[in-house]
Amino acid sequence: MKIGLIVAMDKEFELICKTLKNMLTQKIEHLTFAEGRLGQNQIILVQSGIGKVCSAVATMEMIKNFAPEYIISTGVAGGFAKKIKIADIVAAKQISYHDVWCGNGNELGQIQGFPAKFDGDKTLLKKLSNIKLGNKIHCGLIVSGDRFIDCKDELKKIKKCFPTALAVDMESASIAQVCHLYNIPFMALRIISDAPDSDNQAYQYKKFWQTAPAESLEIIKKLLS
C-alpha cells in the first residue's frame, strides 16, 4: 500500500526519515519528498511547512506526483482536554477549522460548500484501535487554524466554540479539505507537545523535543507497519 505522510517541521521529518528503509529523496518544486518502506507499505513523506497554505500545497503536490492511497497528517499539537497528557496521541475522528466563518447558513469552522467537519478514515482508526499503548491514544476532534495558541484567553474562545476538541494544530484541516476534494482517505495523528492552558507552555514545548518524540513516534511506526 502507498501511504502519504505529511509533517510540518524539520524535526518531525528527520525523526520519521530514520524509520524508513531503502530511503530515497527527491525535490519537487520547493518541497523535499522522501520515499521508503515501512513493513509492507511504501511511504511517501514530505515536510510541508507550517500553516494551512503550506500544508494544502504539499498535499496537492503529493497527490499529483505520487497518487497515495491514504494520506496521514502527523506531528505535534497542543492538548485541549484535561485527560490529554504530554506525549499522548490524538487521532482525528473528525477535523475542523477553528478560525473560519463563512456567514449565516454555515457552522463555525465550515467552509461553505464543504462538510462542517471532515471525517477521519474509519479503516485507519480501526487499525489504530488494535495498537496497545495503555491510555496514550485518544480519538476525537482536532481543530486547526493559522495561529499558534499560546494564551489562555485564545484557548477559552476556541473551547467555547468547540467544547469537544482534544487537540489543536495548524495543518490538519487544510490537508483534510484537499483530501476531501480528491476523495483520498485521510487521518490526522498528532502527538501532544504542550497544553495551551498551562502556565509553563513554552517550557513544556521545549522539554518535549528533548525527551518525548522518539517514544511517541513509535505508534506511527506501528500503525504504518
Short mmCIF file of C-alpha atoms in Angstrom, two decimals:
data_model
loop_
_atom_site.label_atom_id
_atom_site.label_comp_id
_atom_site.label_asym_id
_atom_site.label_seq_id
_atom_site.Cartn_x
_atom_site.Cartn_y
_atom_site.Cartn_z
CA MET A 1 0.00 0.00 0.00
CA LYS A 2 1.22 3.52 -0.78
CA ILE A 3 0.76 5.91 2.14
CA GLY A 4 1.45 9.64 2.11
CA LEU A 5 2.73 11.18 5.33
CA ILE A 6 2.75 14.95 5.82
CA VAL A 7 4.58 16.77 8.62
CA ALA A 8 5.09 20.50 9.13
CA MET A 9 8.50 20.77 10.79
CA ASP A 10 12.06 19.64 10.08
CA LYS A 11 12.40 17.86 13.44
CA GLU A 12 9.36 15.73 12.64
CA PHE A 13 10.66 15.00 9.13
CA GLU A 14 14.07 13.90 10.44
CA LEU A 15 12.60 11.58 13.08
CA ILE A 16 10.34 9.78 10.61
CA CYS A 17 13.10 9.51 7.99
CA LYS A 18 15.05 7.40 10.48
CA THR A 19 12.27 4.77 10.46
CA LEU A 20 12.22 4.32 6.65
CA LYS A 21 14.15 1.58 4.86
CA ASN A 22 15.76 1.99 1.42
CA MET A 23 15.00 5.69 1.53
CA LEU A 24 15.45 7.98 -1.47
CA THR A 25 14.76 11.71 -1.64
CA GLN A 26 13.74 13.98 -4.48
CA LYS A 27 13.00 17.67 -4.83
CA ILE A 28 9.71 18.75 -6.44
CA GLU A 29 9.23 22.50 -6.65
CA HIS A 30 10.20 23.80 -3.20
CA LEU A 31 9.42 20.50 -1.40
CA THR A 32 11.65 17.56 -0.49
CA PHE A 33 9.93 14.17 -0.65
CA ALA A 34 11.39 11.06 0.98
CA GLU A 35 10.35 7.62 -0.28
CA GLY A 36 10.99 4.43 1.66
CA ARG A 37 9.43 1.30 3.06
CA LEU A 38 7.95 0.52 6.44
CA GLY A 39 6.68 -3.03 6.81
CA GLN A 40 4.84 -3.92 3.62
CA ASN A 41 3.98 -0.30 2.85
CA GLN A 42 5.56 2.26 0.57
CA ILE A 43 5.81 5.56 2.45
CA ILE A 44 5.92 8.99 0.81
CA LEU A 45 6.99 11.60 3.36
CA VAL A 46 7.03 15.38 2.90
CA GLN A 47 7.69 18.35 5.15
CA SER A 48 5.05 20.90 4.19
CA GLY A 49 5.98 23.85 6.34
CA ILE A 50 3.72 25.43 8.94
CA GLY A 51 0.14 26.56 8.34
CA LYS A 52 -2.85 25.95 6.10
CA VAL A 53 -1.47 27.21 2.78
CA CYS A 54 1.82 25.31 3.03
CA SER A 55 0.10 22.08 4.04
CA ALA A 56 -2.53 22.35 1.29
CA VAL A 57 0.15 22.92 -1.37
CA ALA A 58 2.21 19.97 -0.14
CA THR A 59 -0.87 17.75 -0.17
CA MET A 60 -1.63 18.75 -3.76
CA GLU A 61 1.94 18.05 -4.89
CA MET A 62 1.88 14.67 -3.16
CA ILE A 63 -1.39 13.68 -4.82
CA LYS A 64 -0.28 14.93 -8.23
CA ASN A 65 3.15 13.29 -8.20
CA PHE A 66 2.69 10.11 -6.12
CA ALA A 67 -1.04 9.21 -6.04
CA PRO A 68 -1.09 7.83 -2.46
CA GLU A 69 -3.90 5.51 -1.38
CA TYR A 70 -4.06 7.12 2.07
CA ILE A 71 -2.75 10.39 3.50
CA ILE A 72 -1.88 10.93 7.17
CA SER A 73 -1.08 14.27 8.77
CA THR A 74 1.19 13.79 11.75
CA GLY A 75 3.45 15.78 14.04
CA VAL A 76 2.84 17.75 17.22
CA ALA A 77 -0.25 19.52 18.54
CA GLY A 78 -1.41 21.31 21.66
CA GLY A 79 -3.63 19.36 24.05
CA PHE A 80 -7.11 20.74 24.69
CA ALA A 81 -8.63 18.42 27.29
CA LYS A 82 -7.55 17.74 30.87
CA LYS A 83 -7.37 13.99 30.19
CA ILE A 84 -4.81 14.57 27.41
CA LYS A 85 -1.23 14.39 28.66
CA ILE A 86 2.03 15.42 27.02
CA ALA A 87 3.28 12.65 24.67
CA ASP A 88 -0.23 11.19 24.32
CA ILE A 89 -1.58 10.59 20.82
CA VAL A 90 -4.75 12.15 19.42
CA ALA A 91 -6.24 10.52 16.32
CA ALA A 92 -8.80 12.58 14.48
CA LYS A 93 -12.23 11.06 14.33
CA GLN A 94 -13.20 14.48 12.97
CA ILE A 95 -11.29 17.59 11.88
CA SER A 96 -12.47 21.21 11.69
CA TYR A 97 -11.12 24.73 11.31
CA HIS A 98 -11.36 26.89 14.42
CA ASP A 99 -10.69 30.16 12.57
CA VAL A 100 -13.23 30.03 9.70
CA TRP A 101 -16.60 31.76 9.47
CA CYS A 102 -18.45 31.94 6.13
CA GLY A 103 -21.59 33.67 7.36
CA ASN A 104 -25.18 32.66 8.03
CA GLY A 105 -26.15 29.19 6.87
CA ASN A 106 -22.74 27.77 7.77
CA GLU A 107 -21.43 26.37 11.03
CA LEU A 108 -18.43 27.94 12.70
CA GLY A 109 -15.39 26.27 11.14
CA GLN A 110 -17.20 25.32 7.95
CA ILE A 111 -16.00 26.34 4.50
CA GLN A 112 -19.17 26.99 2.51
CA GLY A 113 -19.93 24.03 0.25
CA PHE A 114 -17.90 21.61 2.39
CA PRO A 115 -18.82 19.49 5.42
CA ALA A 116 -18.81 21.29 8.75
CA LYS A 117 -16.30 18.67 9.91
CA PHE A 118 -14.14 16.32 7.88
CA ASP A 119 -14.17 12.67 8.99
CA GLY A 120 -11.04 10.68 9.75
CA ASP A 121 -10.77 7.43 7.81
CA LYS A 122 -12.59 4.63 9.64
CA THR A 123 -10.24 1.89 8.37
CA LEU A 124 -7.16 3.62 9.79
CA LEU A 125 -8.97 4.40 13.06
CA LYS A 126 -9.93 0.75 13.42
CA LYS A 127 -6.32 -0.37 12.85
CA LEU A 128 -5.16 2.21 15.37
CA SER A 129 -7.54 0.81 18.00
CA ASN A 130 -5.69 -2.52 17.79
CA ILE A 131 -2.40 -0.95 18.89
CA LYS A 132 -1.92 -1.33 22.63
CA LEU A 133 -0.26 1.64 24.29
CA GLY A 134 -2.17 1.91 27.55
CA ASN A 135 -4.19 5.13 27.79
CA LYS A 136 -1.94 7.09 25.43
CA ILE A 137 -4.27 7.02 22.39
CA HIS A 138 -7.38 9.22 22.21
CA CYS A 139 -9.84 9.55 19.32
CA GLY A 140 -11.89 12.70 18.81
CA LEU A 141 -11.99 16.17 17.30
CA ILE A 142 -8.87 18.05 16.18
CA VAL A 143 -9.22 21.73 15.25
CA SER A 144 -6.82 23.71 13.05
CA GLY A 145 -6.08 27.35 12.34
CA ASP A 146 -3.34 29.74 11.31
CA ARG A 147 -2.44 30.66 14.86
CA PHE A 148 -0.17 29.12 17.48
CA ILE A 149 -2.37 29.00 20.58
CA ASP A 150 -0.17 30.27 23.39
CA CYS A 151 -2.52 32.15 25.72
CA LYS A 152 -5.40 31.11 27.93
CA ASP A 153 -7.83 33.70 26.54
CA GLU A 154 -7.44 32.36 23.00
CA LEU A 155 -7.82 28.82 24.30
CA LYS A 156 -11.06 29.71 26.10
CA LYS A 157 -12.54 31.22 22.93
CA ILE A 158 -11.85 28.06 20.93
CA LYS A 159 -13.05 25.77 23.73
CA LYS A 160 -16.31 27.71 23.92
CA CYS A 161 -16.93 27.11 20.20
CA PHE A 162 -15.52 23.56 20.09
CA PRO A 163 -16.01 22.11 23.59
CA THR A 164 -15.27 18.51 22.49
CA ALA A 165 -11.92 19.31 20.83
CA LEU A 166 -8.99 17.23 22.09
CA ALA A 167 -6.13 18.94 20.25
CA VAL A 168 -5.27 21.99 18.14
CA ASP A 169 -2.78 22.26 15.28
CA MET A 170 -2.13 24.42 12.21
CA GLU A 171 -2.38 21.96 9.29
CA SER A 172 -4.75 19.01 9.63
CA ALA A 173 -7.99 20.68 8.48
CA SER A 174 -6.48 22.08 5.28
CA ILE A 175 -4.99 18.66 4.42
CA ALA A 176 -8.36 17.07 5.15
CA GLN A 177 -10.08 19.54 2.83
CA VAL A 178 -7.75 18.75 -0.08
CA CYS A 179 -8.18 15.01 0.54
CA HIS A 180 -11.95 15.51 0.56
CA LEU A 181 -11.76 17.22 -2.84
CA TYR A 182 -9.76 14.35 -4.32
CA ASN A 183 -11.59 11.55 -2.47
CA ILE A 184 -8.49 10.25 -0.69
CA PRO A 185 -8.89 8.62 2.75
CA PHE A 186 -7.29 10.82 5.42
CA MET A 187 -6.46 10.81 9.10
CA ALA A 188 -4.66 13.22 11.42
CA LEU A 189 -2.47 11.59 14.05
CA ARG A 190 -0.97 14.09 16.46
CA ILE A 191 1.46 13.86 19.37
CA ILE A 192 0.70 16.24 22.23
CA SER A 193 3.68 18.51 22.89
CA ASP A 194 2.17 21.07 25.26
CA ALA A 195 -1.01 22.26 26.93
CA PRO A 196 -2.06 25.80 25.89
CA ASP A 197 -3.75 26.40 29.25
CA SER A 198 -0.55 25.72 31.19
CA ASP A 199 1.48 28.50 32.78
CA ASN A 200 4.61 26.67 31.59
CA GLN A 201 3.63 26.06 27.97
CA ALA A 202 6.91 27.29 26.46
CA TYR A 203 8.89 25.09 28.85
CA GLN A 204 6.65 22.10 28.10
CA TYR A 205 7.16 22.51 24.36
CA LYS A 206 10.96 22.82 24.68
CA LYS A 207 11.20 19.85 27.06
CA PHE A 208 9.01 17.75 24.77
CA TRP A 209 11.57 17.89 21.96
CA GLN A 210 14.30 16.84 24.38
CA THR A 211 12.57 13.76 25.78
CA ALA A 212 9.38 12.59 24.11
CA PRO A 213 9.34 12.42 20.27
CA ALA A 214 11.21 9.16 19.68
CA GLU A 215 8.97 7.27 22.11
CA SER A 216 5.79 8.96 20.89
CA LEU A 217 6.50 8.41 17.21
CA GLU A 218 6.68 4.68 17.89
CA ILE A 219 2.90 4.49 17.45
CA ILE A 220 3.19 5.96 13.95
CA LYS A 221 5.77 3.33 13.11
CA LYS A 222 3.49 0.58 14.46
CA LEU A 223 0.47 1.86 12.53
CA LEU A 224 2.35 2.16 9.24
CA SER A 225 3.96 -1.24 9.70
#
